[in-house]
CSV table of N, CA, C and O in Angstrom, one decimal:
chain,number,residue,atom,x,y,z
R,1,UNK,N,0.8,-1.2,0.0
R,1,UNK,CA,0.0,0.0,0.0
R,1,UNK,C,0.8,1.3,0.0
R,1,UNK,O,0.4,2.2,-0.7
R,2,UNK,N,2.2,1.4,0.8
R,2,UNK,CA,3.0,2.3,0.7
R,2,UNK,C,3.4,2.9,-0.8
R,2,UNK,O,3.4,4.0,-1.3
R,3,UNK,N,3.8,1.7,-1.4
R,3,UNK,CA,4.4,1.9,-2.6
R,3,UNK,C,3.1,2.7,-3.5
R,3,UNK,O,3.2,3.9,-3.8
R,4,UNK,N,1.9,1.7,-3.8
R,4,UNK,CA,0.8,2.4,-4.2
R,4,UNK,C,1.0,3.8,-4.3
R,4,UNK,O,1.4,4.5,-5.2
R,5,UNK,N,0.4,4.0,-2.8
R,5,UNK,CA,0.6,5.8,-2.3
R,5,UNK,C,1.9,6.6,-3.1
R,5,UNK,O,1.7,7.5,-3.9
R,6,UNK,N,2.7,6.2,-2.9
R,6,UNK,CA,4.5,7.2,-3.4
R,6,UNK,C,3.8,7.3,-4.9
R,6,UNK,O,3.8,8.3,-5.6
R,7,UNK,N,3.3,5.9,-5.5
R,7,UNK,CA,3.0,6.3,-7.2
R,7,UNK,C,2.0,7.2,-7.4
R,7,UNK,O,2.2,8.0,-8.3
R,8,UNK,N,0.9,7.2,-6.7
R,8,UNK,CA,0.0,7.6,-6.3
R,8,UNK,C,0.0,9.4,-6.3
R,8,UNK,O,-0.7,10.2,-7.0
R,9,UNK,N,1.1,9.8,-5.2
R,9,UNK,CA,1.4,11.4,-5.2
R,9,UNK,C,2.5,11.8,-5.9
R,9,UNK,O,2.5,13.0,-6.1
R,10,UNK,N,3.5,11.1,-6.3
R,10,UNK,CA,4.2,11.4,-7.4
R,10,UNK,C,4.1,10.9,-8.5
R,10,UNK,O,5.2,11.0,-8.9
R,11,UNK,N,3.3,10.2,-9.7
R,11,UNK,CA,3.5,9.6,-10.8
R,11,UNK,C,4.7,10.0,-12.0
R,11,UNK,O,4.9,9.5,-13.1
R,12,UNK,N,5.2,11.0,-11.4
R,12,UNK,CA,6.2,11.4,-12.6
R,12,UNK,C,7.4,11.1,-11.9
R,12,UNK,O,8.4,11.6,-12.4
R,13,UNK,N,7.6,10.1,-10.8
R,13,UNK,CA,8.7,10.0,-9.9
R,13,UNK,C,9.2,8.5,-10.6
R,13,UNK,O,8.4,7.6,-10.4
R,14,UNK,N,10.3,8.3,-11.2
R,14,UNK,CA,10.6,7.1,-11.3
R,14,UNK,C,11.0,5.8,-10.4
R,14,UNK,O,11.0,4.5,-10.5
R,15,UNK,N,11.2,6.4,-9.6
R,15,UNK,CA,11.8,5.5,-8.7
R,15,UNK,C,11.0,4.9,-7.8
R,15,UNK,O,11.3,3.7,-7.4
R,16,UNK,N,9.5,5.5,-7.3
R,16,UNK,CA,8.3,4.9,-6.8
R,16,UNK,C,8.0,4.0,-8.0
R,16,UNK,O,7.3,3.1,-7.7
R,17,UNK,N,8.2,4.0,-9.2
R,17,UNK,CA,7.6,2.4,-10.2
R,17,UNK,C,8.1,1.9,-10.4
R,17,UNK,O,7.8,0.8,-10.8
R,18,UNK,N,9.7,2.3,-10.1
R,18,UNK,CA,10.9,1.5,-10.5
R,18,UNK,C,10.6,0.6,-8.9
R,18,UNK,O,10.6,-0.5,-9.3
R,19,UNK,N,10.3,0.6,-7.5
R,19,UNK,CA,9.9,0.0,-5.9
R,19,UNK,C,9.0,-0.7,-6.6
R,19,UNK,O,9.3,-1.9,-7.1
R,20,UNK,N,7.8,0.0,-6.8
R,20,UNK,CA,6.6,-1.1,-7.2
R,20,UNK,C,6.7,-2.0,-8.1
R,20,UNK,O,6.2,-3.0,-7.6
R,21,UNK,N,7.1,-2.2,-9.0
R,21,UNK,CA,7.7,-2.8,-10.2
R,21,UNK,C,8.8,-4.0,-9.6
R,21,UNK,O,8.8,-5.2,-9.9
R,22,UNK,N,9.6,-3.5,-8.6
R,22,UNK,CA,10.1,-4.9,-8.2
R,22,UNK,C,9.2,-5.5,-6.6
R,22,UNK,O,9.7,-6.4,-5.9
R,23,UNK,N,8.2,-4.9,-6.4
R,23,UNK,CA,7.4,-6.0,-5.6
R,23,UNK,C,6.6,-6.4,-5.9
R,23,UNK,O,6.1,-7.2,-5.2
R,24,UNK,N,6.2,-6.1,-7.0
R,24,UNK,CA,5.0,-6.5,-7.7
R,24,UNK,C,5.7,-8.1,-8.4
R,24,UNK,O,5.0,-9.2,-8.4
R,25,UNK,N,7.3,-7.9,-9.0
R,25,UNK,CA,8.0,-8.8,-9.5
R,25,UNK,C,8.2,-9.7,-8.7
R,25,UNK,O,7.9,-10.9,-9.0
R,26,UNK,N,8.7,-9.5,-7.4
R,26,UNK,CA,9.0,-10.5,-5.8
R,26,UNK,C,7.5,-11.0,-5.5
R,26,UNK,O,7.4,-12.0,-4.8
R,27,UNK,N,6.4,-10.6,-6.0
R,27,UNK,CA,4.9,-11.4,-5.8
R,27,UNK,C,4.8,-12.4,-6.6
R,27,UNK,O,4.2,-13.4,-6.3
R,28,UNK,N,5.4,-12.3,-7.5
R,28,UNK,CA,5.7,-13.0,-9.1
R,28,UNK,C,3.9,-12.5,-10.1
R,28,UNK,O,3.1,-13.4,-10.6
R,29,UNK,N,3.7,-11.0,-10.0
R,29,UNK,CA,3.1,-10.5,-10.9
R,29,UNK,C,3.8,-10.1,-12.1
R,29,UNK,O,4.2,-9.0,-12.2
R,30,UNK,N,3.8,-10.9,-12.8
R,30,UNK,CA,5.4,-9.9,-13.8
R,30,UNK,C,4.6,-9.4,-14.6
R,30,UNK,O,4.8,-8.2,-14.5
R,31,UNK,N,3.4,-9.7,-15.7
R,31,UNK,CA,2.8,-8.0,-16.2
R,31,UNK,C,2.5,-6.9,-15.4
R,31,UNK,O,2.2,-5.9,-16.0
R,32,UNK,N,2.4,-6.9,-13.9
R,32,UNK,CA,2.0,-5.8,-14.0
R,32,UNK,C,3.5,-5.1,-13.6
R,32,UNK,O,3.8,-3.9,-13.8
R,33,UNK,N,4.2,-6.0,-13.1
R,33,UNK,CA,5.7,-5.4,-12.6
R,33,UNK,C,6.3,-5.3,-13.7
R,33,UNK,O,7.2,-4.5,-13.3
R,34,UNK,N,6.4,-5.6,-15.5
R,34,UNK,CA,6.7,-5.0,-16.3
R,34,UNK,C,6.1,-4.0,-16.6
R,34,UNK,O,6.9,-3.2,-17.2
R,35,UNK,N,4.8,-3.4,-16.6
R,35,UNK,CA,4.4,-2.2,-17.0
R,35,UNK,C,4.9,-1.1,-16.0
R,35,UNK,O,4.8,0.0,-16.5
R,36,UNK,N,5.4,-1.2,-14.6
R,36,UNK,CA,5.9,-0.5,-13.9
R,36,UNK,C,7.4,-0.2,-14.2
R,36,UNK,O,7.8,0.9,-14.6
R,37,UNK,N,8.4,-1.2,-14.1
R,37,UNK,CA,9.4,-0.7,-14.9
R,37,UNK,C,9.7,-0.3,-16.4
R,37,UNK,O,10.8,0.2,-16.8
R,38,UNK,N,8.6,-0.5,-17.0
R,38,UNK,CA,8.6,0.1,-17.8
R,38,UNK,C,8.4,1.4,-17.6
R,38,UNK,O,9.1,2.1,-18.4
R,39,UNK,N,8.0,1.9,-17.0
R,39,UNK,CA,7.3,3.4,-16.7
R,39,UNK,C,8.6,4.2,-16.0
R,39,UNK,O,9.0,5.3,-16.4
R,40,UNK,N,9.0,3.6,-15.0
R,40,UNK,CA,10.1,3.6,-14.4
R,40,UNK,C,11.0,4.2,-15.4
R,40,UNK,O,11.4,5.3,-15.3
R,41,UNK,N,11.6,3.2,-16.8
R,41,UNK,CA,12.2,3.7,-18.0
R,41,UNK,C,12.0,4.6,-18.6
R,41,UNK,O,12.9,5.4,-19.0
R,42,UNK,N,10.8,4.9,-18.6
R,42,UNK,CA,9.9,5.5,-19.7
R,42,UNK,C,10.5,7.3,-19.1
R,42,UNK,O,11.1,8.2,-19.6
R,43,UNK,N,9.9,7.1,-18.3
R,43,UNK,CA,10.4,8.5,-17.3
R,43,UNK,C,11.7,9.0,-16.9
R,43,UNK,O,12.2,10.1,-16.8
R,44,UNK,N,12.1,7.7,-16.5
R,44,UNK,CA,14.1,8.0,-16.1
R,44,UNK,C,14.2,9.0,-17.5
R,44,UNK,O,13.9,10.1,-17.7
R,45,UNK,N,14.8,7.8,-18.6
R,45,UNK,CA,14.7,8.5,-20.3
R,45,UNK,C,14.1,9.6,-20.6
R,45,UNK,O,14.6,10.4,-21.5
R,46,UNK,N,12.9,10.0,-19.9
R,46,UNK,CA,12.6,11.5,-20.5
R,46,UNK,C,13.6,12.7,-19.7
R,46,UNK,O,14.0,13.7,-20.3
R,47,UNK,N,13.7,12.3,-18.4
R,47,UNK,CA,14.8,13.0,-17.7
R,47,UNK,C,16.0,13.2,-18.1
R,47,UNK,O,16.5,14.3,-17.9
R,48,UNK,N,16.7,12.1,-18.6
R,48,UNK,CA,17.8,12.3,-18.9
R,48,UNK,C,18.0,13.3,-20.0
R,48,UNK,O,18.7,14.3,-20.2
R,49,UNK,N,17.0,12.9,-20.8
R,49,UNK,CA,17.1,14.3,-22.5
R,49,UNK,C,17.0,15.5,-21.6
R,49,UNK,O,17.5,16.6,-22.1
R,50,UNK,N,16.5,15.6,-20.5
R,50,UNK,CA,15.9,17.2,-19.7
R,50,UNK,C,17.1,17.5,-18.9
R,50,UNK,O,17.1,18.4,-18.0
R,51,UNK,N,18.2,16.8,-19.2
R,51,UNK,CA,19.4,17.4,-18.3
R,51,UNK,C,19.3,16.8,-17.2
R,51,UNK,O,20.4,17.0,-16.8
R,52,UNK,N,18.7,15.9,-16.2
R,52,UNK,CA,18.3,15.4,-15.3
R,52,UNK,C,19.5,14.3,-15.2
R,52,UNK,O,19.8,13.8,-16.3
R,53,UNK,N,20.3,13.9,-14.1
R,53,UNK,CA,20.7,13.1,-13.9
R,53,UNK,C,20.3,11.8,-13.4
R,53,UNK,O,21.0,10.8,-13.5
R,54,UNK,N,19.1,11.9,-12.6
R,54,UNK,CA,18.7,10.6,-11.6
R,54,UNK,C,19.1,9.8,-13.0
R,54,UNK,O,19.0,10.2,-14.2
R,55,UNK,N,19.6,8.1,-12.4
R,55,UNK,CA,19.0,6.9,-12.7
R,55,UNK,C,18.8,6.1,-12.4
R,55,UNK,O,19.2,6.2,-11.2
R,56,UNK,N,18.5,5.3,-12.6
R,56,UNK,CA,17.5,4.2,-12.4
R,56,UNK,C,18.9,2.8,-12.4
R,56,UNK,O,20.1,3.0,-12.7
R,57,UNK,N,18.4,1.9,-12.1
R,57,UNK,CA,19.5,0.6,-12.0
R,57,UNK,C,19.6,0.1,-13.2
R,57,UNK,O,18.6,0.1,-14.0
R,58,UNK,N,20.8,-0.5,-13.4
R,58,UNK,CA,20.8,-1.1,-14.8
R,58,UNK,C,19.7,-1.9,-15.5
R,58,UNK,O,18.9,-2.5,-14.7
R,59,UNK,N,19.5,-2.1,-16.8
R,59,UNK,CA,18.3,-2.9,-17.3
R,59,UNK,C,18.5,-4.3,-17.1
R,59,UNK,O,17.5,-5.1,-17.0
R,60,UNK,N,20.2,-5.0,-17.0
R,60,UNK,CA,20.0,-6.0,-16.4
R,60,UNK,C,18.9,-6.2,-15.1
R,60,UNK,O,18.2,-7.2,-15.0
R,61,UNK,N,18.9,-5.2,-14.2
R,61,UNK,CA,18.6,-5.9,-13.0
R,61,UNK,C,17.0,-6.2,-13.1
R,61,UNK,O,16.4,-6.6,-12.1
R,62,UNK,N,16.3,-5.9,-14.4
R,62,UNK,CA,14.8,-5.6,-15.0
R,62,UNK,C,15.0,-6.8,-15.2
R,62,UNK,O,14.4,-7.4,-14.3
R,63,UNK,N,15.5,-7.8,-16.1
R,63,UNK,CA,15.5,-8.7,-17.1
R,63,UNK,C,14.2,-9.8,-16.3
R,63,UNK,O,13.3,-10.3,-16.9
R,64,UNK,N,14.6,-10.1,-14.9
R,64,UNK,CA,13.3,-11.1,-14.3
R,64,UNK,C,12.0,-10.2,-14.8
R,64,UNK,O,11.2,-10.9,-14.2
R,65,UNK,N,11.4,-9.4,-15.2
R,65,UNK,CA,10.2,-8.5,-15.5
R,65,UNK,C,10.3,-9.4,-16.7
R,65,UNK,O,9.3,-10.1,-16.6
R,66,UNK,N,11.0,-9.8,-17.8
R,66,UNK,CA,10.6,-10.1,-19.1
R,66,UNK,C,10.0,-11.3,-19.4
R,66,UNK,O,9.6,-11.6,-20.6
């Protein structure tokens, strides 16, 4: 429910879908924990073009999502 919430008040925050995305993964939900790290990407990547440094963990450490 925590994680929920963080997605919940921040959706443009990568890092709350990049959490949810691997518990959702440790539940062994893996579509919905791929559409989270996906999102997670999706957003890191827009930041980086925006000058933004956050990132996110390597895409290896994604690969159980596939």
């Amino acid at each position: 429910p925590e994680v929920d919430a963080a997605v919940k008040l921040d959706p443009e925050r990568p890092e709350a879908h990049y959490v949810r995305g691997q518990v959702l993964l440790h539940l062994g939900r893996k579509p919905e924990a791929k559409k989270e790290l996906d999102a997670a990407q999706r957003i890191s990547t827009g930041r980086e073009k925006q000058g933004d440094n956050a990132r996110l963990p390597s895409p290896e450490l994604l690969q159980d999502a596939q």
